[in-house]
Coordinates of C-alpha atoms in Angstrom, one line a residue:
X1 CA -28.8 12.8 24.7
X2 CA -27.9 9.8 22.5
X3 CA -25.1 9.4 20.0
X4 CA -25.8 7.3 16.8
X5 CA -23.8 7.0 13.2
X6 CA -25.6 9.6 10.4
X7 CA -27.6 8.1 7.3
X8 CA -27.8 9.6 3.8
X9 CA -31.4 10.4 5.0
X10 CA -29.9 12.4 7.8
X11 CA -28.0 15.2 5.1
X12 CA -31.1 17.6 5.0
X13 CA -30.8 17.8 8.3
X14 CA -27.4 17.5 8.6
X15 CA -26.8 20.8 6.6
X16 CA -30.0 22.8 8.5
X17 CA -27.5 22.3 11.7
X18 CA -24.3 23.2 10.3
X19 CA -25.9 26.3 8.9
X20 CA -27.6 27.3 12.0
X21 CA -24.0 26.5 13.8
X22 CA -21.7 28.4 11.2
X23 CA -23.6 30.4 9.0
X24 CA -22.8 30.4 5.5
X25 CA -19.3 31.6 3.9
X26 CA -17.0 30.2 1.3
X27 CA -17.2 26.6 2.2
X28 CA -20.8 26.0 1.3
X29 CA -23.6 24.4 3.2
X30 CA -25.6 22.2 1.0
X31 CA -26.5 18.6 -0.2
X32 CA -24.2 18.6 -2.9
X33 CA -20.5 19.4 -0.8
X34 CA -21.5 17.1 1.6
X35 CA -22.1 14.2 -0.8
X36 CA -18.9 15.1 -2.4
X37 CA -16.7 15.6 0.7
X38 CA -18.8 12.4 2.7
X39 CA -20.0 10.0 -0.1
X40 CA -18.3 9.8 -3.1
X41 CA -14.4 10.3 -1.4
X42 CA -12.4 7.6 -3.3
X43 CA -11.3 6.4 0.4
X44 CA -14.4 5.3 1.5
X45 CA -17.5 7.5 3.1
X46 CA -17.1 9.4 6.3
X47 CA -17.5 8.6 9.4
X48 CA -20.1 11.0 10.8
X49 CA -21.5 10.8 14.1
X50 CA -25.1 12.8 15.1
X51 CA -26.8 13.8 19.0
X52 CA -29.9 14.1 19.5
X53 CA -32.0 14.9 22.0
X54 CA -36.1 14.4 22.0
X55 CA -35.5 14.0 18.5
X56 CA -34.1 16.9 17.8
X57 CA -30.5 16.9 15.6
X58 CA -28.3 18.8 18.2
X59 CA -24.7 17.9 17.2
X60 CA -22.5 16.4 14.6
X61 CA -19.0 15.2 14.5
X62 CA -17.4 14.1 11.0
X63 CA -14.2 12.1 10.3
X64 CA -13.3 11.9 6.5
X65 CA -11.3 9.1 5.0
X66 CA -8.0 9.4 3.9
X67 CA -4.9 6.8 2.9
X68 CA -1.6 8.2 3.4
X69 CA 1.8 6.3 1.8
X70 CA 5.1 5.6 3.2
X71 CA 7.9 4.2 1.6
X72 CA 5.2 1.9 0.1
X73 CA 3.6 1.2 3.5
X74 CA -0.6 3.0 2.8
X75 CA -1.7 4.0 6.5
X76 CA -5.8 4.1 7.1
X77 CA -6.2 7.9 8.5
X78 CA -8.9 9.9 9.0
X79 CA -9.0 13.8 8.8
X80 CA -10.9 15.7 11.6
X81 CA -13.7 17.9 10.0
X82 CA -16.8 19.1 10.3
X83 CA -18.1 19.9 13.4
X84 CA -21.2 21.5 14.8
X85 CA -23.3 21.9 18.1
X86 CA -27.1 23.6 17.7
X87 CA -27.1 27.5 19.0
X88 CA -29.2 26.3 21.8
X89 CA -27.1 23.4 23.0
X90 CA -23.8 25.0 23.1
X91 CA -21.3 24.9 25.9
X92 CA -22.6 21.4 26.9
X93 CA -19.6 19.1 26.2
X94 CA -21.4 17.9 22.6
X95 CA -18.3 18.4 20.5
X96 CA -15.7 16.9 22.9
X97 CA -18.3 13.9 23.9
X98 CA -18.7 13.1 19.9
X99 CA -15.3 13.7 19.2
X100 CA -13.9 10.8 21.9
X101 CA -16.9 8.5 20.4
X102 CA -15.6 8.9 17.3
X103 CA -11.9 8.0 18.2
X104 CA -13.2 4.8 19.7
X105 CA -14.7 3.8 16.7
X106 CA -12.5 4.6 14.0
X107 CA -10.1 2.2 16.1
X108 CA -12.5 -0.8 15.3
X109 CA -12.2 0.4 11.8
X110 CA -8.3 0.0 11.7
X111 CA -7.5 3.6 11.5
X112 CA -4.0 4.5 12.6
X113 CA -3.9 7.7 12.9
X114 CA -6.4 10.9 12.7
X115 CA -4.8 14.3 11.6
X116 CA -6.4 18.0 11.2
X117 CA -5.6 21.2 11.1
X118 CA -7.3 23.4 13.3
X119 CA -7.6 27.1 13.9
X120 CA -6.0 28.9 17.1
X121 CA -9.1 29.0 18.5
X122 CA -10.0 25.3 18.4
X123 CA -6.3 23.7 19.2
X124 CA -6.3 23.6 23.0
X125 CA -9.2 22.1 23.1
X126 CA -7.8 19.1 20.7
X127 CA -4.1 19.0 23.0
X128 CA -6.4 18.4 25.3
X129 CA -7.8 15.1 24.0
X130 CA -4.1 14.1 23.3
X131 CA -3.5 15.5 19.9
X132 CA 0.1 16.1 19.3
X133 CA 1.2 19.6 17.5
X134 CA 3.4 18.9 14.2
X135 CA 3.3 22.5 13.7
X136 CA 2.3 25.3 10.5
X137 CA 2.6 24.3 6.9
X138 CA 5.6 25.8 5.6
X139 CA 4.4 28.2 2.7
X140 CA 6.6 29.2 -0.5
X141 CA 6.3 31.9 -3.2
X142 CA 6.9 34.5 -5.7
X143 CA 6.0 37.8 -6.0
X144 CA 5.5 39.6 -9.9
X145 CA 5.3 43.6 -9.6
X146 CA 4.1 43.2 -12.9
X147 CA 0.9 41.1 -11.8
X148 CA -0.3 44.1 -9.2
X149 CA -3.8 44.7 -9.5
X150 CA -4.0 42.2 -12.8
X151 CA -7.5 41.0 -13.8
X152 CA -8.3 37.5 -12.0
X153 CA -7.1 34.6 -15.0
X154 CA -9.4 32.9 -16.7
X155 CA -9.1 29.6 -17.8
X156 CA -10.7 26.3 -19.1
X157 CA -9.6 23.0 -18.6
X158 CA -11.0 19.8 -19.7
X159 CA -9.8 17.1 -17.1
X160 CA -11.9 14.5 -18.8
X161 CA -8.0 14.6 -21.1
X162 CA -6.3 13.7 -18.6
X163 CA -4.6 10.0 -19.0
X164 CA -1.7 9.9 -16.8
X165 CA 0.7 6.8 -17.6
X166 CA -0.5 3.2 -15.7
X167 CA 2.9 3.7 -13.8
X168 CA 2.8 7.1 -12.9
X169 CA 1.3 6.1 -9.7
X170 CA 3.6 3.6 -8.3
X171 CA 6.4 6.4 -8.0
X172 CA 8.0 5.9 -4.8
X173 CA 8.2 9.5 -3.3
X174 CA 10.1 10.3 -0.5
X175 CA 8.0 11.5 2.4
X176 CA 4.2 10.9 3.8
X177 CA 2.3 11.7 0.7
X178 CA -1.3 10.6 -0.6
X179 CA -2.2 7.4 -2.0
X180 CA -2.6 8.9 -5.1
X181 CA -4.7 7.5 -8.3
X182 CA -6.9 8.7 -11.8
X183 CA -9.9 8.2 -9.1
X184 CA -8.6 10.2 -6.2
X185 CA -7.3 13.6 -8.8
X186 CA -11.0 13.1 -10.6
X187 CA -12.6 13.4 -7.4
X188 CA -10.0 16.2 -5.8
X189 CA -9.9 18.6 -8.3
X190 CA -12.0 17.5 -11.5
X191 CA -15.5 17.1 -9.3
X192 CA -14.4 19.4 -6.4
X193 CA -17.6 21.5 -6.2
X194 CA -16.2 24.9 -4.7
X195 CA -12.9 25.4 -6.9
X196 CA -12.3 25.6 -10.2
X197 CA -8.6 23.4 -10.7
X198 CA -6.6 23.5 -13.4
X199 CA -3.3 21.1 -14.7
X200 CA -0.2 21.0 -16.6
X201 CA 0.9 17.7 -17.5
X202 CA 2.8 15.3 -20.2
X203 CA 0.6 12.4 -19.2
X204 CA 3.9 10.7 -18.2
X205 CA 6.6 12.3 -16.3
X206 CA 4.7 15.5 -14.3
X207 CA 1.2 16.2 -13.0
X208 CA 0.8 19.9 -11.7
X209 CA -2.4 20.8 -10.5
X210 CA -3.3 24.7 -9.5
X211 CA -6.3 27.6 -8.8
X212 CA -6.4 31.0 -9.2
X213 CA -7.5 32.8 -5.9
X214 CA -8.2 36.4 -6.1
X215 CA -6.6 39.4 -3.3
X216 CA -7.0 43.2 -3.2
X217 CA -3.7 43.3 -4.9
X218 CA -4.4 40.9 -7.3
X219 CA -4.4 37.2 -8.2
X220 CA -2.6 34.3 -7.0
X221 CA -1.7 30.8 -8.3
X222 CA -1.7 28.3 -5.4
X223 CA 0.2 25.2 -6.8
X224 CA -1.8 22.4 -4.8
X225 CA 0.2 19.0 -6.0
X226 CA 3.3 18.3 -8.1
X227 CA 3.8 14.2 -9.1
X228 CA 6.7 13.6 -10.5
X229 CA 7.6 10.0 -12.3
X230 CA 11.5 10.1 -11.7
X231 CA 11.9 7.7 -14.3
X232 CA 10.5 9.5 -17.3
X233 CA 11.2 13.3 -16.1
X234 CA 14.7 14.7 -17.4
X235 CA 15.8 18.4 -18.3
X236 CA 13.6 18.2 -21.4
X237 CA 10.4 17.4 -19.3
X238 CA 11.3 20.4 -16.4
X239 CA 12.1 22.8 -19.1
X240 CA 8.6 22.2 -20.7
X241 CA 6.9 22.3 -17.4
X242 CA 9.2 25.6 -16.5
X243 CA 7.6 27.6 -19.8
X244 CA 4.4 26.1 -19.3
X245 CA 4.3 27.5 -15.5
X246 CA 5.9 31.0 -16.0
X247 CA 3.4 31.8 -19.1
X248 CA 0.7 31.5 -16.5
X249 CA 2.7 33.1 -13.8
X250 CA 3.1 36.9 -15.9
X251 CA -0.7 37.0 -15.4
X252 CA -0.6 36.6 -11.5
X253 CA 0.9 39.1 -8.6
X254 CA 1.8 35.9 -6.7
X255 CA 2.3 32.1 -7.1
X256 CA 2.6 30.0 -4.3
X257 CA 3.0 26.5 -3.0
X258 CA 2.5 24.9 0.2
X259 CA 3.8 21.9 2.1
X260 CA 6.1 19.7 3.0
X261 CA 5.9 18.5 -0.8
X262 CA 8.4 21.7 -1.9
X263 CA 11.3 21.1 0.2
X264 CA 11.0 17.3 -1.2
X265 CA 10.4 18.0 -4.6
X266 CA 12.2 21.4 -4.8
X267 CA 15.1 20.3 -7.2
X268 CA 12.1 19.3 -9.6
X269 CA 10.0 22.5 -9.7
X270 CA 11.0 24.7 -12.2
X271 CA 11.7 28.2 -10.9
X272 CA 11.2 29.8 -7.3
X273 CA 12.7 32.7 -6.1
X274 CA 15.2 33.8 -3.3
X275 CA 12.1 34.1 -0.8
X276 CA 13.1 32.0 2.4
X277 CA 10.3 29.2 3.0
X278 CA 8.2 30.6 6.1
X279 CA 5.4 28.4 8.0
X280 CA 3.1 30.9 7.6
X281 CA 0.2 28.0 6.3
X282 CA -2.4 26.2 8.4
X283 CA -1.1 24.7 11.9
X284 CA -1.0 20.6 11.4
X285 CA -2.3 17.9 14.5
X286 CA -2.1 14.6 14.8
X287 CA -3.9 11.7 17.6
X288 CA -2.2 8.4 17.6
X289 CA -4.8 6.2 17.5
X290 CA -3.3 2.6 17.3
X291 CA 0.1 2.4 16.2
X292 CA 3.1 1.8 19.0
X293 CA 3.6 5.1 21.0
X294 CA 7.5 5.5 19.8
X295 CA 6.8 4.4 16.3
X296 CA 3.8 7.3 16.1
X297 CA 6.2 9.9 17.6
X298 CA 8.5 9.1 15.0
X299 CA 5.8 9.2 12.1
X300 CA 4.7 13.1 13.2
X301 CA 8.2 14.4 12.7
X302 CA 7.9 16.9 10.1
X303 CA 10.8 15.6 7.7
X304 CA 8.8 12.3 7.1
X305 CA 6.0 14.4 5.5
X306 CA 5.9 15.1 1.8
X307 CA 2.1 16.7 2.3
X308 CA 0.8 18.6 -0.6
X309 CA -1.7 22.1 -0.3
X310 CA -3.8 19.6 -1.9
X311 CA -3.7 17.3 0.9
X312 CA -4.6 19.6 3.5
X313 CA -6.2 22.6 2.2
X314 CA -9.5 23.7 4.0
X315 CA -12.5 22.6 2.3

């Protein structure tokens, strides 16, 4: 078996194995995800790693770029994706042999730390490899009675509007959050292939960005980022943001937010109800890859995250 780095001319190939591994279902398998997940990320292309054996594509192993921001300090990260072993070759050590080839080398690349957020299922086998559990995304939300069994929203947004203000993105948040920029929310949630995203914005004091998903009991708003510019957002600016929100809200049974971003940002979101906050969202991993073993222990602790749904949602 040899390992080697994957080409754009290895994709076709690329997504004939990852079918013939998963299957298809809501994350789909096809040229055009992968170039937009792999390629044309505003952090730089993926690391992906391939094995093959007598020339046949038998595993894959991908590491997506990310930048994270700290108290103006940008860490180099890299977020643990997609994975996939041929049917035939399975139970061979593919996964965990590309997996420890690929630590190695985002090292050289001055990565500092790789995160993920994997299922039940997959976890042990990543403690195993010296990932460290942060635990589950805490999850917050409101119910409407009114919204049960409602029609799924529909809605049109033209993102090509948005024009957020040149200092919008040099707010100093409190907490891990992206390196955010106009590039990185056209890429996220303008170009993202699978989701249709939508926004409520002043263009210089808030940037909310949202989906509709759609349950047997009836739709839901998942809130996926909130920016706030401190400097420019008063009572006037939450109030406006408030009516805009709860006019779309009336048309949903739930609305929801994820992340460590709420119980930051909570004094600036403009309604939530009594419900507790429950960790009920994905579980969260981390592998130190380079940084001083006390100062990445100290990184991982939940508090110091200000992580976003639209950080780490699934996709």
């Amino acid at each position: 078996m040899q390992i080697r780095t994957a080409t754009e001319k290895d994709i076709p190939g690329i997504i004939e194995l990852l079918r013939l591994s998963l299957g298809e279902s809501l994350i789909p398998k096809s040229e055009k995800f992968w170039r937009w997940k792999h390629i044309d990320n505003p952090f730089g292309a993926s690391m992906v790693l391939l094995a093959e054996q007598d020339g046949q594509l038998i595993g894959l192993r991908a590491f997506m770029n990310w930048q994270w921001q700290l108290q103006g300090k940008i860490y180099r990260a890299v977020r643990a994706v997609d994975t996939a072993t041929h049917p035939d070759h399975q139970g061979k050590g593919i996964f965990k042999k590309l997996t420890l080839q690929g630590l190695d080398e985002v090292k050289s690349l001055g990565v500092s730390f790789v995160y993920n957020t994997p299922n039940q299922k997959s976890k042990p086998g990543y403690l195993k490899m010296g990932w460290k559990e942060q635990g589950r995304m805490p999850l917050k939300f409101n119910i409407n009675p009114f919204g049960y069994k409602g029609k799924m929203p529909v809605e049109t947004t033209n993102w090509s509007d948005l024009r957020l203000a040149d200092d919008f993105f040099h707010i100093q948040n409190q907490g891990m959050h992206t390196q955010y920029s106009q590039a990185y929310l056209t890429w996220r949630y303008a170009e993202n292939p699978i989701f249709n995203y939508h926004y409520l914005t002043d263009n210089s004091s808030y940037f909310l960005a949202y989906r509709y998903k759609e349950h047997s009991f009836g739709a839901e708003l998942r809130i996926t980022d909130l920016l706030i510019n401190k400097k420019n957002f008063g009572r006037v600016q939450k109030k406006q943001l408030g009516k805009a929100l709860n006019s779309r809200s009336k048309k949903v049974a739930l609305i929801s937010v994820s992340g460590n971003n709420y119980k930051i940002m909570q004094n600036y979101y403009p309604f939530f109800s009594i419900f507790p906050i429950v960790n009920k969202g994905p579980i969260v991993t981390f592998r130190n890859i380079q940084l001083e073993s006390e100062a990445f222990d100290q990184l991982i602790m939940p508090e110091q995250w200000a992580y976003s749904l639209g950080d780490l949602e699934l996709f």
